[in-house]
Coordinates of C-alpha atoms in Angstrom, one line a residue:
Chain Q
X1 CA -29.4 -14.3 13.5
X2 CA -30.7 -16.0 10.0
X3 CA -31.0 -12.8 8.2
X4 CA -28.2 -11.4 10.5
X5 CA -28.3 -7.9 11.8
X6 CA -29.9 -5.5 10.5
X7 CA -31.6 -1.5 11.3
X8 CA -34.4 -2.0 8.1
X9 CA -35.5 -4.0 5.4
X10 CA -37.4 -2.7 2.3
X11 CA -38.5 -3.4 -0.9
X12 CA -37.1 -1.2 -3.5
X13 CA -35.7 -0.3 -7.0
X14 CA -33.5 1.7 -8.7
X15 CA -35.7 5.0 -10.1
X16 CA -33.2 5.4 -13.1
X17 CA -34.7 3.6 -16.6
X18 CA -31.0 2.6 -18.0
X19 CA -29.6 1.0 -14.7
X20 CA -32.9 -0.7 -14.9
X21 CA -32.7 -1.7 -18.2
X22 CA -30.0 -4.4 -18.2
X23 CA -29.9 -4.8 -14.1
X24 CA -30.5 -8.4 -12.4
X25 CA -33.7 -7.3 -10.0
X26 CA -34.2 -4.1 -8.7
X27 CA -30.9 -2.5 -10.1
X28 CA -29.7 -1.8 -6.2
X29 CA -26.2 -2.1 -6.8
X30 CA -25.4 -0.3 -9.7
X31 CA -27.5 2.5 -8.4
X32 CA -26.5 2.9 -4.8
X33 CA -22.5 3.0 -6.4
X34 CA -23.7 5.2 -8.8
X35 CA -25.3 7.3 -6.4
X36 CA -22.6 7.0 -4.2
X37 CA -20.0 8.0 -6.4
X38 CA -21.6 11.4 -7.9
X39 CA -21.9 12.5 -4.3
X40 CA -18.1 11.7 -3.3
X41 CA -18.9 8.5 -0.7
X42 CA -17.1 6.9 -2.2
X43 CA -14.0 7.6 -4.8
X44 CA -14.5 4.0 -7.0
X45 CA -16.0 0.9 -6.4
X46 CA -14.8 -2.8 -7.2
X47 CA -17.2 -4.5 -8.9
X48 CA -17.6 -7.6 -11.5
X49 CA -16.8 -6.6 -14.7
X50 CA -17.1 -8.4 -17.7
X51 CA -13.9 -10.2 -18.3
X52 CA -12.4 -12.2 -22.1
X53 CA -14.5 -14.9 -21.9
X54 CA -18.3 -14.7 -22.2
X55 CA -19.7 -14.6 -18.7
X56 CA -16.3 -15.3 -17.2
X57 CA -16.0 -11.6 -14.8
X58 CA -13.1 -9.5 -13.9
X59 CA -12.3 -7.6 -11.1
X60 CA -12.4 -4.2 -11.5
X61 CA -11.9 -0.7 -9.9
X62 CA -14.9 1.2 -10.9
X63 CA -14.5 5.2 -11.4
X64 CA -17.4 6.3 -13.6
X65 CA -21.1 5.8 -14.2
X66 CA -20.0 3.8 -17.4
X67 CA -17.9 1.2 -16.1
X68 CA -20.3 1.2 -12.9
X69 CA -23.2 0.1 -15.4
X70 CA -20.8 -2.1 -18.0
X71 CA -20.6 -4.3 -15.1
X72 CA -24.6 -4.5 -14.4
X73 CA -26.1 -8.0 -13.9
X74 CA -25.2 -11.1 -12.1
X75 CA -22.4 -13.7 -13.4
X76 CA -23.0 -16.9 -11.5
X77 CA -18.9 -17.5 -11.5
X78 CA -16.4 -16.6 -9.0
X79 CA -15.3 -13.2 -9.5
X80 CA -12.4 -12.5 -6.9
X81 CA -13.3 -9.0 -5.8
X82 CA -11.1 -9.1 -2.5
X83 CA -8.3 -9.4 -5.3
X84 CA -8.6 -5.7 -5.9
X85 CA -8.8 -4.4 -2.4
X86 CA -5.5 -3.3 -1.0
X87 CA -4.5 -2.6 -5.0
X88 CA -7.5 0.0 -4.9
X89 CA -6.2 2.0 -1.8
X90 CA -2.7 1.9 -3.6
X91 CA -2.0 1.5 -6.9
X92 CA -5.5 3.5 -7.3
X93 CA -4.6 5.8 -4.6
X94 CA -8.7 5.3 -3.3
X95 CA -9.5 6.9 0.0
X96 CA -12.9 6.1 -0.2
X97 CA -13.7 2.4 -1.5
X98 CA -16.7 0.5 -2.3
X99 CA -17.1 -3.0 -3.6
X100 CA -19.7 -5.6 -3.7
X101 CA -19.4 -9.2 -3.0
X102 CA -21.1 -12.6 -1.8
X103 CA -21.4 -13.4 1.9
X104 CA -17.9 -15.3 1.5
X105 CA -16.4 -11.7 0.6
X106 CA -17.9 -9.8 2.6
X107 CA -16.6 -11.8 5.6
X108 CA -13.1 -11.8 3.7
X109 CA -13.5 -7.9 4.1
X110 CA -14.4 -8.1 7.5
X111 CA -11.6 -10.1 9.0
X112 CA -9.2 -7.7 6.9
X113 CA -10.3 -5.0 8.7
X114 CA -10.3 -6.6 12.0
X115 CA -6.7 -8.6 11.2
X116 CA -5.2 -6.2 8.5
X117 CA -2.0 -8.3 9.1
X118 CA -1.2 -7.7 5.1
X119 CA -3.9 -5.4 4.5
X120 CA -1.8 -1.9 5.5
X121 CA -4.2 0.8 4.9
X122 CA -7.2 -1.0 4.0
X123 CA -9.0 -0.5 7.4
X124 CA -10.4 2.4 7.3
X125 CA -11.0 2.8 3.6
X126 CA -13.9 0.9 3.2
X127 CA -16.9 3.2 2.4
X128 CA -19.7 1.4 1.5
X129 CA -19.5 -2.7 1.4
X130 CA -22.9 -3.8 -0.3
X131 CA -23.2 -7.7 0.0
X132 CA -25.4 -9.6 -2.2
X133 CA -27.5 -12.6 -1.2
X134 CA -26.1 -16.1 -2.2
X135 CA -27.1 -19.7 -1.9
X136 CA -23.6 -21.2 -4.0
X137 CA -21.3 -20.4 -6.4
X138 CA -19.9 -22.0 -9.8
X139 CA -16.7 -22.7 -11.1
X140 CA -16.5 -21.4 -14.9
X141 CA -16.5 -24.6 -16.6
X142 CA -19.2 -26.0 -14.1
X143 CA -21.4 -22.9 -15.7
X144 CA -20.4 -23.3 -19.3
X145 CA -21.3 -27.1 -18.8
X146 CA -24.7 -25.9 -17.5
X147 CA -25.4 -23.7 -19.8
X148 CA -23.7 -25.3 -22.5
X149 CA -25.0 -28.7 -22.4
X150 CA -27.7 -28.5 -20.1
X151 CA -29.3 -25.2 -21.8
X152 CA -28.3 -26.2 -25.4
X153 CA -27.1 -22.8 -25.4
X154 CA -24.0 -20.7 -26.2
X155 CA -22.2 -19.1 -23.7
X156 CA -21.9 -15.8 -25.8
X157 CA -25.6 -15.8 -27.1
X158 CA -26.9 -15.6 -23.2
X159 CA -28.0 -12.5 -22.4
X160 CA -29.0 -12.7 -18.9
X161 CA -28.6 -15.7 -16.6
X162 CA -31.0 -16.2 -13.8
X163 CA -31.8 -18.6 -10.2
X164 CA -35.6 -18.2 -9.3
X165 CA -38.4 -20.3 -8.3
X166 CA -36.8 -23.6 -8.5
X167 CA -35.3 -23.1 -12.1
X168 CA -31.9 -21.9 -13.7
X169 CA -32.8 -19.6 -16.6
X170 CA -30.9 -18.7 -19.5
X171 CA -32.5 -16.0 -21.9
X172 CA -30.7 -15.6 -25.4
X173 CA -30.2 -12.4 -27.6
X174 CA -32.9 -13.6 -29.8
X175 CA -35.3 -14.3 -27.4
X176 CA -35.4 -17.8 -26.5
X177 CA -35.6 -18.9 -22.5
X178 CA -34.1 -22.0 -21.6
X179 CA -34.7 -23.4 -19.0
X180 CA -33.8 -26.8 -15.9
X181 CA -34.4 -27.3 -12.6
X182 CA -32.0 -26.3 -10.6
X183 CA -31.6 -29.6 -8.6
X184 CA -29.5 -30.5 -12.1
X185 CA -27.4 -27.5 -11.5
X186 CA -26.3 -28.6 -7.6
X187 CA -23.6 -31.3 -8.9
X188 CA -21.5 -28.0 -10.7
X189 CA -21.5 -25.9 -7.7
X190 CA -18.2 -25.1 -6.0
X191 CA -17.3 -27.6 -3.0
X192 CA -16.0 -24.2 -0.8
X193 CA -19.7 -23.1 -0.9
X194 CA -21.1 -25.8 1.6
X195 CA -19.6 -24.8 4.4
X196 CA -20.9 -21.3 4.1
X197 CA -23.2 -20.7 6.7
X198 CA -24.2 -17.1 5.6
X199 CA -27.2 -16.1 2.8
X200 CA -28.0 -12.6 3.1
X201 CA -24.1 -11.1 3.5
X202 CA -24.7 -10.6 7.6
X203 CA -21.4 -8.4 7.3
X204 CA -22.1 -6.0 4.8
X205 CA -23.3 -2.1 5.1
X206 CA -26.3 -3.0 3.0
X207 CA -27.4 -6.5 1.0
X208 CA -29.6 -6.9 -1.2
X209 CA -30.8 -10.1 -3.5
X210 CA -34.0 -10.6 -5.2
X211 CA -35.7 -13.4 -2.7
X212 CA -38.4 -12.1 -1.5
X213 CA -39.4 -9.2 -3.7
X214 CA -41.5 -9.1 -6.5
X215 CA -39.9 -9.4 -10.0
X216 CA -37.9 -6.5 -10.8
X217 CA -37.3 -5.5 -7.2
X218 CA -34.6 -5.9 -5.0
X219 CA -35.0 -7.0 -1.3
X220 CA -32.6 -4.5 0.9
X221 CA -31.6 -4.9 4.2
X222 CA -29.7 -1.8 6.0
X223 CA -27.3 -3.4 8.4
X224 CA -24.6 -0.8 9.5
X225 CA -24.4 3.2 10.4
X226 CA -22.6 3.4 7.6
X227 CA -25.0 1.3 5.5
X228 CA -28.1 3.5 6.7
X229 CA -26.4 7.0 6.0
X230 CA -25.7 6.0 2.5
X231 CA -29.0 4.5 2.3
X232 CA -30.9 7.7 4.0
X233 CA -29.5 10.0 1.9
X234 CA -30.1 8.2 -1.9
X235 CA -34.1 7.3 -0.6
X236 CA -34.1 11.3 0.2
X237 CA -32.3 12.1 -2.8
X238 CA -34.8 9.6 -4.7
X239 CA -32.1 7.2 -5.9
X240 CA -35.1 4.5 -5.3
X241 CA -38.4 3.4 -5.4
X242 CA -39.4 1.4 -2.3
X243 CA -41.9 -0.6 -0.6
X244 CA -42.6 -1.8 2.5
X245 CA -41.5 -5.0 2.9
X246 CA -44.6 -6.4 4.9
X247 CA -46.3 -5.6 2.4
X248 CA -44.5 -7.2 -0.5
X249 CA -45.4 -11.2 -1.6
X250 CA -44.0 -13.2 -0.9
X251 CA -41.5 -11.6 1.4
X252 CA -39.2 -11.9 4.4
X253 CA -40.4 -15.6 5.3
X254 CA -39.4 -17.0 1.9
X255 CA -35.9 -14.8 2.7
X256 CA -35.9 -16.5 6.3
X257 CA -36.8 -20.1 4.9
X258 CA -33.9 -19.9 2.4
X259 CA -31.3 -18.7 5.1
X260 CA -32.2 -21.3 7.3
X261 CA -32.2 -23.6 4.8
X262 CA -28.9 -22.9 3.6
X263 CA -27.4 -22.8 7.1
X264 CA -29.0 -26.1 8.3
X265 CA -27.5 -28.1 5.2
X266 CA -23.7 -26.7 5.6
X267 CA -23.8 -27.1 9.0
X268 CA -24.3 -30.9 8.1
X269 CA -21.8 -30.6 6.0
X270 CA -19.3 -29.1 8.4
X271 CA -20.5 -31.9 10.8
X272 CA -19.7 -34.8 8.5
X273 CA -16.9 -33.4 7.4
X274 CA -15.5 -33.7 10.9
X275 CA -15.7 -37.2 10.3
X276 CA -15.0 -38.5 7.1
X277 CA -12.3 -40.3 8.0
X278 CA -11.5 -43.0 10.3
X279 CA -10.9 -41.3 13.5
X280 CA -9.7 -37.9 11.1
X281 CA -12.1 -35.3 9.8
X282 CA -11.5 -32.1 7.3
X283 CA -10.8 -28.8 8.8
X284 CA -13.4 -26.6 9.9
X285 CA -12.7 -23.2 9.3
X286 CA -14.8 -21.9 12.1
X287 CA -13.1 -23.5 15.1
Chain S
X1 CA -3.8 6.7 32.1
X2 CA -2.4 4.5 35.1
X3 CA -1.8 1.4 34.5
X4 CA 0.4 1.6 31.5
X5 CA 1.4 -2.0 30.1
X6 CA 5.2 -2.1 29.1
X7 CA 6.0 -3.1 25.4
X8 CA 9.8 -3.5 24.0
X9 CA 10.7 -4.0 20.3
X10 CA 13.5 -6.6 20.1
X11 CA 15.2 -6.8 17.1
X12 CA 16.4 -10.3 15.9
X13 CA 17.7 -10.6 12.0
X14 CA 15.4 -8.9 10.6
X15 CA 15.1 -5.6 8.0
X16 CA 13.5 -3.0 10.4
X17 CA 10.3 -3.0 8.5
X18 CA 8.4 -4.3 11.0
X19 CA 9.2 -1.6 13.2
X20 CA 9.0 1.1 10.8
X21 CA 5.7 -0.5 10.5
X22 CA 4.7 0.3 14.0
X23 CA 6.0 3.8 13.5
X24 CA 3.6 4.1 10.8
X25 CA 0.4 4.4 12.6
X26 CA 2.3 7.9 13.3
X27 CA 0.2 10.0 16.0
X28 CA -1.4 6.8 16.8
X29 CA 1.9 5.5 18.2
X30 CA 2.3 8.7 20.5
X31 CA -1.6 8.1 21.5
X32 CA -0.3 4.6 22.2
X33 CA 3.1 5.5 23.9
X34 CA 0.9 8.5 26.2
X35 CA -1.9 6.0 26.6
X36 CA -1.4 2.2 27.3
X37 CA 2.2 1.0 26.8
X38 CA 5.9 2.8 28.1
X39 CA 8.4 1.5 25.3
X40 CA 11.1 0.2 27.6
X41 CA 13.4 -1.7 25.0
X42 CA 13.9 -1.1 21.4
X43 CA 17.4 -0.4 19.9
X44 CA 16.3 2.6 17.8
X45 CA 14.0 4.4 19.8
X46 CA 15.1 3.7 23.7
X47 CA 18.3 3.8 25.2
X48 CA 18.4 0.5 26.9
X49 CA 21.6 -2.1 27.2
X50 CA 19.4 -5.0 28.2
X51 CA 16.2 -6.9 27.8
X52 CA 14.1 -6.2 30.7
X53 CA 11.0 -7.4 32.1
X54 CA 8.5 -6.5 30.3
X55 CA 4.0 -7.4 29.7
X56 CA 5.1 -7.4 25.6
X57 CA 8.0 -8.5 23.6
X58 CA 7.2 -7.8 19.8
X59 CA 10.1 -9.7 18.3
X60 CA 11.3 -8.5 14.9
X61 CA 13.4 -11.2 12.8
X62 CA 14.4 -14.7 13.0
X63 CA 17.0 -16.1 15.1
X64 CA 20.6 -16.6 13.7
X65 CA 22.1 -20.3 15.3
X66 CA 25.6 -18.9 14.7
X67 CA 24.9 -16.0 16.7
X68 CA 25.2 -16.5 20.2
X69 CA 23.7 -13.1 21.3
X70 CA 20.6 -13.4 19.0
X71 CA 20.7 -17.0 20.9
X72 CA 20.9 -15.7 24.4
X73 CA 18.4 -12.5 23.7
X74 CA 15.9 -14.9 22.5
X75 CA 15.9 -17.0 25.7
X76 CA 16.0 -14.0 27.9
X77 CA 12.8 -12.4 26.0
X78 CA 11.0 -15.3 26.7
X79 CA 11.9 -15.3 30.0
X80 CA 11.4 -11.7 31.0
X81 CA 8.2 -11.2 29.1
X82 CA 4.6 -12.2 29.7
X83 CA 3.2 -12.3 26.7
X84 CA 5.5 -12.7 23.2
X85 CA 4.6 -11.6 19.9
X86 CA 6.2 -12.6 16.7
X87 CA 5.9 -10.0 14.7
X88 CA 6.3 -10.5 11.4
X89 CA 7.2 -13.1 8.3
X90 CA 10.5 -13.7 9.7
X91 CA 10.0 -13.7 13.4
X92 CA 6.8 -16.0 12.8
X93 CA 8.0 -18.4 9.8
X94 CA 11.7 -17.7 8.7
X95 CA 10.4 -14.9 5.6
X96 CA 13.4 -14.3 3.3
X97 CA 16.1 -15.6 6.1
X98 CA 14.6 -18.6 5.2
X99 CA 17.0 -18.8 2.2
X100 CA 20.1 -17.9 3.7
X101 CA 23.1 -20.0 2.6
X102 CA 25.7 -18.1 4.0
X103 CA 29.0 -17.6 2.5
X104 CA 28.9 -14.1 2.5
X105 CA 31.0 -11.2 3.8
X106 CA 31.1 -9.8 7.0
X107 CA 30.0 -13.0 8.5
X108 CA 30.6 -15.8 6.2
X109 CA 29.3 -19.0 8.9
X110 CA 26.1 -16.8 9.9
X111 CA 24.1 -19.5 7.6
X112 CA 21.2 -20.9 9.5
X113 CA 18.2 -18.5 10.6
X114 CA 15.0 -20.1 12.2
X115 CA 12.0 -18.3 13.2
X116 CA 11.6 -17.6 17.0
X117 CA 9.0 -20.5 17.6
X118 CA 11.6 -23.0 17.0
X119 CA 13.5 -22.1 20.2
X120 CA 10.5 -20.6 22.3
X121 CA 6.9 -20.9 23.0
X122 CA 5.5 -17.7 21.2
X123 CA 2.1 -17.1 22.1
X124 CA 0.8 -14.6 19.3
X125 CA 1.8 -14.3 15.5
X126 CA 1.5 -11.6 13.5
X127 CA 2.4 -12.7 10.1
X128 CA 3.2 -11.1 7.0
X129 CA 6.1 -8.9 5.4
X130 CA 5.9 -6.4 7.0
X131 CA 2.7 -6.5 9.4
X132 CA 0.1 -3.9 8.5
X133 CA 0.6 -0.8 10.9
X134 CA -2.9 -0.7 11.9
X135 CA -2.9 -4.7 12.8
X136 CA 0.0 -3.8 15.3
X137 CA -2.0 -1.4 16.6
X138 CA -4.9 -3.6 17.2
X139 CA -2.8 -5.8 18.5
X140 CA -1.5 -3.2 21.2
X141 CA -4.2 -2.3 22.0
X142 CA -6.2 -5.5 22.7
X143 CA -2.9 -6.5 24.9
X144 CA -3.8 -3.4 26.8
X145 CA -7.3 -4.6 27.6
X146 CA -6.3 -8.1 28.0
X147 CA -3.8 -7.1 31.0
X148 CA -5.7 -3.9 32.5
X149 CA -9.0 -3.7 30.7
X150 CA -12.5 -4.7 32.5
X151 CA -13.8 -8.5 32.3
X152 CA -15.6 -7.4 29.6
X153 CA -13.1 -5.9 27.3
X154 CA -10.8 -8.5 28.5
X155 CA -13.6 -11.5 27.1
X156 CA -13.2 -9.3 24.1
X157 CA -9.2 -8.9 23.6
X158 CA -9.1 -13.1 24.7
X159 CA -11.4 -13.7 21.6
X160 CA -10.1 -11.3 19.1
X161 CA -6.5 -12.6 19.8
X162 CA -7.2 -16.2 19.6
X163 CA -6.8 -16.5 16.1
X164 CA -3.3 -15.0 16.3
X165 CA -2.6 -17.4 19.5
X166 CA -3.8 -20.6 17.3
X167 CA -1.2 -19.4 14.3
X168 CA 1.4 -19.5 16.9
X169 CA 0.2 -23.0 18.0
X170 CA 0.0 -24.4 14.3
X171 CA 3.6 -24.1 13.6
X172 CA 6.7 -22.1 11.9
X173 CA 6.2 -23.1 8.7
X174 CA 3.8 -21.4 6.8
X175 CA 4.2 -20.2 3.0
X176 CA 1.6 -19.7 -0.5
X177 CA 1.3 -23.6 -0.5
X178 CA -0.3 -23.6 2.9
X179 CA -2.6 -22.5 0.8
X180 CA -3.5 -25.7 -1.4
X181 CA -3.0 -27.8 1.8
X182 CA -4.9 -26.1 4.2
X183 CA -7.7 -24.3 2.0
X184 CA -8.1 -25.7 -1.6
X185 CA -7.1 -29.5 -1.0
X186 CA -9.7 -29.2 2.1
X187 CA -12.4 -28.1 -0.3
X188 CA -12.5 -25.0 1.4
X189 CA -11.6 -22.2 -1.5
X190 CA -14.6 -19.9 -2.7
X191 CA -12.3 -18.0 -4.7
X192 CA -12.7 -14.6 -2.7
X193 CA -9.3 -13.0 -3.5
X194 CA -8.0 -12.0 -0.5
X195 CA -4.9 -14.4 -0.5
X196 CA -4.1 -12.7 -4.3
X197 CA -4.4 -8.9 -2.2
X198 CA -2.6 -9.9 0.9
X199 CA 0.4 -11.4 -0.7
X200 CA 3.0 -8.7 -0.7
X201 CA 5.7 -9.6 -3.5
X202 CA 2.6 -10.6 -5.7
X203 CA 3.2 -13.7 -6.4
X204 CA -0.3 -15.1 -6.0
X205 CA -2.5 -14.3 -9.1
X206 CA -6.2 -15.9 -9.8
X207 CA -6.9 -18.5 -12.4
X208 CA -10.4 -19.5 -12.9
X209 CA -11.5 -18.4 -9.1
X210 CA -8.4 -20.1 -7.2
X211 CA -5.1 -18.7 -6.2
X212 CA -2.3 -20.0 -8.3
X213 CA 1.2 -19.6 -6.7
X214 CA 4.6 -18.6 -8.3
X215 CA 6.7 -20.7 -5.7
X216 CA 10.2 -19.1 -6.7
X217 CA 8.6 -15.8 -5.5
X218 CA 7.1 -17.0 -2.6
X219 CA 9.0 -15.6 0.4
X220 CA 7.4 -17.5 2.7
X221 CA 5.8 -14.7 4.9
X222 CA 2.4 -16.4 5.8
X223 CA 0.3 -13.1 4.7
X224 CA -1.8 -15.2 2.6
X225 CA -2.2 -18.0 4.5
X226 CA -3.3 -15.9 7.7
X227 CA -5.2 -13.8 5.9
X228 CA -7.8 -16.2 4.0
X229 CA -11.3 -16.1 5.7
X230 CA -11.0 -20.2 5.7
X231 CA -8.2 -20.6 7.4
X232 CA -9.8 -19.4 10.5
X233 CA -13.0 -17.2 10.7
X234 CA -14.2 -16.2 14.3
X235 CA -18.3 -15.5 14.3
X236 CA -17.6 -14.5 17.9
X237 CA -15.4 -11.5 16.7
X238 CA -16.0 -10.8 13.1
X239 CA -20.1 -10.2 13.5
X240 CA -19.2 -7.8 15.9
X241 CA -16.8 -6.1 13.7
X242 CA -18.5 -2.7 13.5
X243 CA -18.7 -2.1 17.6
X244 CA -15.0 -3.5 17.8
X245 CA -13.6 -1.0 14.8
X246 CA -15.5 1.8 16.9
X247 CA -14.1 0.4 20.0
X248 CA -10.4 0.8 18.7
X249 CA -11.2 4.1 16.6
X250 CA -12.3 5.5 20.2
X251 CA -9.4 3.9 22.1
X252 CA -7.2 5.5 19.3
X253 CA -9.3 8.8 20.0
X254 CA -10.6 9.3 16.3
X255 CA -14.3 9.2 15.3
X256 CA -17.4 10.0 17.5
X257 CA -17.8 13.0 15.2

């Protein structure tokens, strides 16, 4: 159950040059919504959008290609999706809705479909949930600080901001990489991420992150019937290049090692948090 | 379908939302009447004096102390029924009667209102203002395999109503600050949103990933409290979501198209 449950897992990219362009990996995302939303599965989708401050995202109902590929990229800040999700079946009058999220999110979705105690008419809206893989999360100052005064570099000359191979990378609009370890980062990550014991978004119709592809590609795994009839009909409809995964370096065992390692640490942390006290402990959420 | 369970609506001091809420899953609550439960007490819909015995009270409102009927009809659900549900803010944790002063015409001692749990043991809440219509019907439904369902699908209904028994057992209290107790103070918060979307007189907004509470709006309904995926999260239930929402789809005699 460390990459949770799932019907495939590929290798893949999107097969339009713009999503491509400005996407994190393998532009999966943006072009499954897109995709998605020219063929009427869905009616909008909420996704991260960029918000006032550099790098800080917003919320937002997506309805076109535009806003769909405006909000391209990964922002390593909380960006509280759920926020939009009864407002998109209301105020926006969506019958069919998408949205992205982190593993966190995607089990937020979950249990509101399961206990919609205030989610009236959310249920059964949910089109396409595409979960995106995730190790931790940042508070915004915690990222400005990293990026800031770790990076020595302005928070609105980064272009693209990126985890991989042991490193947190900031690239600049003139060209400059910066570049630390990420064991500096791990002090600025948000407390509520260590007792996340999910890497891969186990609860979404299809997640996707870039572990375990090569650069510029997107490892996908197809989790749900809904999830593989979306995913079905954009590989026909050649939405995507793909690859077998197997045949991809370095793979699902890097994929694997991360999950487990992810899992193994928070469930420490849940452990000692049970006793941090004397003779009193800190909730567990799971129990 | 034999072995209907029975089901009765009684109304306490509370708006009638909660049951217009169950009316809302419209042909879904004849499926439910024809199917699993016989309504046999609810003052809008069924011409019956007194509480009966019953398998499941869904109590609407909270309990006025200065009315000794509300008083009385409390007791007597408890007594007659097997399984209790508070349905709804007010039933569950005072909502809006939480604020009554009284003073006011017709009634000017009816002053103190508490929420069910302080005079009996409730064994299921179902929080919020009101209670989504299709939560009620999972609710009803999962009672239905609880009492008559097979070992399986009664393993099933047990574990996808714990949560809702474990509200009941946490207390009556329960407003937006539960949660900076419960969640943020606890180091729990990942900033998902869901508390800002469930909270229905939106007065929970998100500053810098965290919910931040307007307190004078706050009516005190427990939507966002119950609603957070830290306040309680079930891997036992929620992995399985997809075979459970086809489960209740079919039960509710949509999908298999």
């Amino acid at each position: 159950m460390v990459l949770g449950n799932y019907k495939t897992a590929v290798s893949a990219r999107a097969a339009d040059a713009d999503i491509l362009k400005c996407s994190q990996d393998g532009g999966i995302v943006t072009q499954l919504f897109t995709y998605a939303l020219e063929e009427g599965i869905i009616d909008g989708a909420i996704v991260a959008a960029p918000g006032d401050e550099p790098w800080k995202p917003e919320p937002i109902v997506a309805t076109t290609k535009a806003e769909l590929l405006a909000a391209r990229g990964t922002k390593y800040t909380i960006s509280p999706n759920m926020m939009l999700i009864k407002e998109a079946t209301r105020s926006y009058g969506l019958d069919k809705v998408g949205i992205v999220g982190t593993p966190c999110q995607m089990q937020a979705l979950r249990k509101a479909q399961l206990y919609p105690m205030a989610m009236r008419k959310v249920p059964d809206k949910i089109a396409l949930a595409i979960g995106i893989f995730c190790m931790e999360n940042f508070p915004y100052m915690g990222l400005e600080t990293i990026v800031e005064d770790h990076c020595q570099t302005k928070m609105e000359s980064a272009v693209k901001m990126d985890i991989g191979k042991g490193k947190f990378s900031v690239y600049t609009e003139r060209g400059a990489l910066s570049q630390i370890p990420l064991a500096a980062t791990h002090k600025y990550e948000q407390p509520g991420c260590h007792v996340c014991l999910d890497y891969v978004a186990n609860l979404a119709d299809v997640s996707t992150g870039s572990v375990g592809s090569p650069d510029g590609w997107s490892t996908v795994f197809v989790r749900t019937k809904k999830g593989e009839d979306v995913w079905s009909k954009a590989i026909a409809a050649g939405y995507f290049e793909t690859k077998d995964i197997a045949s991809v370096k370095p793979g699902l065992d890097l994929v694997t090692k991360l999950a487990t390692g992810k899992i193994d640490k928070n469930k420490k942390t849940l452990e000692a948090r049970a006793t941090l006290g004397v003779n009193k402990g800190l909730r567990n959420p799971y129990i | 379908m034999v072995n209907k369970i029975t089901v009765g609506h009684v109304h306490m001091s509370g708006c009638t939302g909660c049951l217009v809420s169950l009316a809302d899953n419209y042909e879904g609550l004849f499926k439910i009447l024809d199917d699993y439960a016989d309504l046999v007490y609810c003052l809008t819909l069924a011409d019956v004096r007194h509480i009966p015995e019953m398998d499941v009270a869904l109590v609407e409102g909270s309990v006025c102390l200065q009315d000794e009927c509300s008083v009385r009809e409390i007791k007597e659900t408890r007594e007659k029924a097997k399984v209790v549900v508070a349905l709804g803010g007010c039933a569950a944790y005072g909502n809006v009667t939480r604020f009554c002063r009284g003073g006011q015409w017709n009634q000017p001692q009816h002053e103190s209102f508490v929420p069910i749990g302080d005079l009996i043991d409730v064994d299921v809440y179902l929080p919020s203002c009101p209670p989504g219509a299709e939560a009620i019907r999972n609710v009803c439904v999962m009672a239905y395999l609880l009492l008559q369902g097979t070992d399986e699908q009664k393993a099933l209904a047990a574990a996808y109503l714990t949560p809702l028994m474990n509200l009941a057992k946490r207390g009556t209290e329960a407003c937006g600050c539960d949660l900076m107790y419960d969640i943020i103070n606890q180091g729990l918060c990942m900033g998902c949103g869901t508390c800002a979307a469930s909270c229905p007189v939106r007065a929970i907004t998100m500053e810098y990933g965290r919910p931040n509470i307007d307190r004078e709006m706050c009516i005190k309904c427990g939507a966002c409290y119950a609603q957070c995926p830290r306040s309680e999260f079930s891997f036992d239930v929620i992995n399985q979501f997809e075979g459970i929402m086809e489960a209740i789809d079919g039960a509710m005699g949509k999908g298999g198209e």
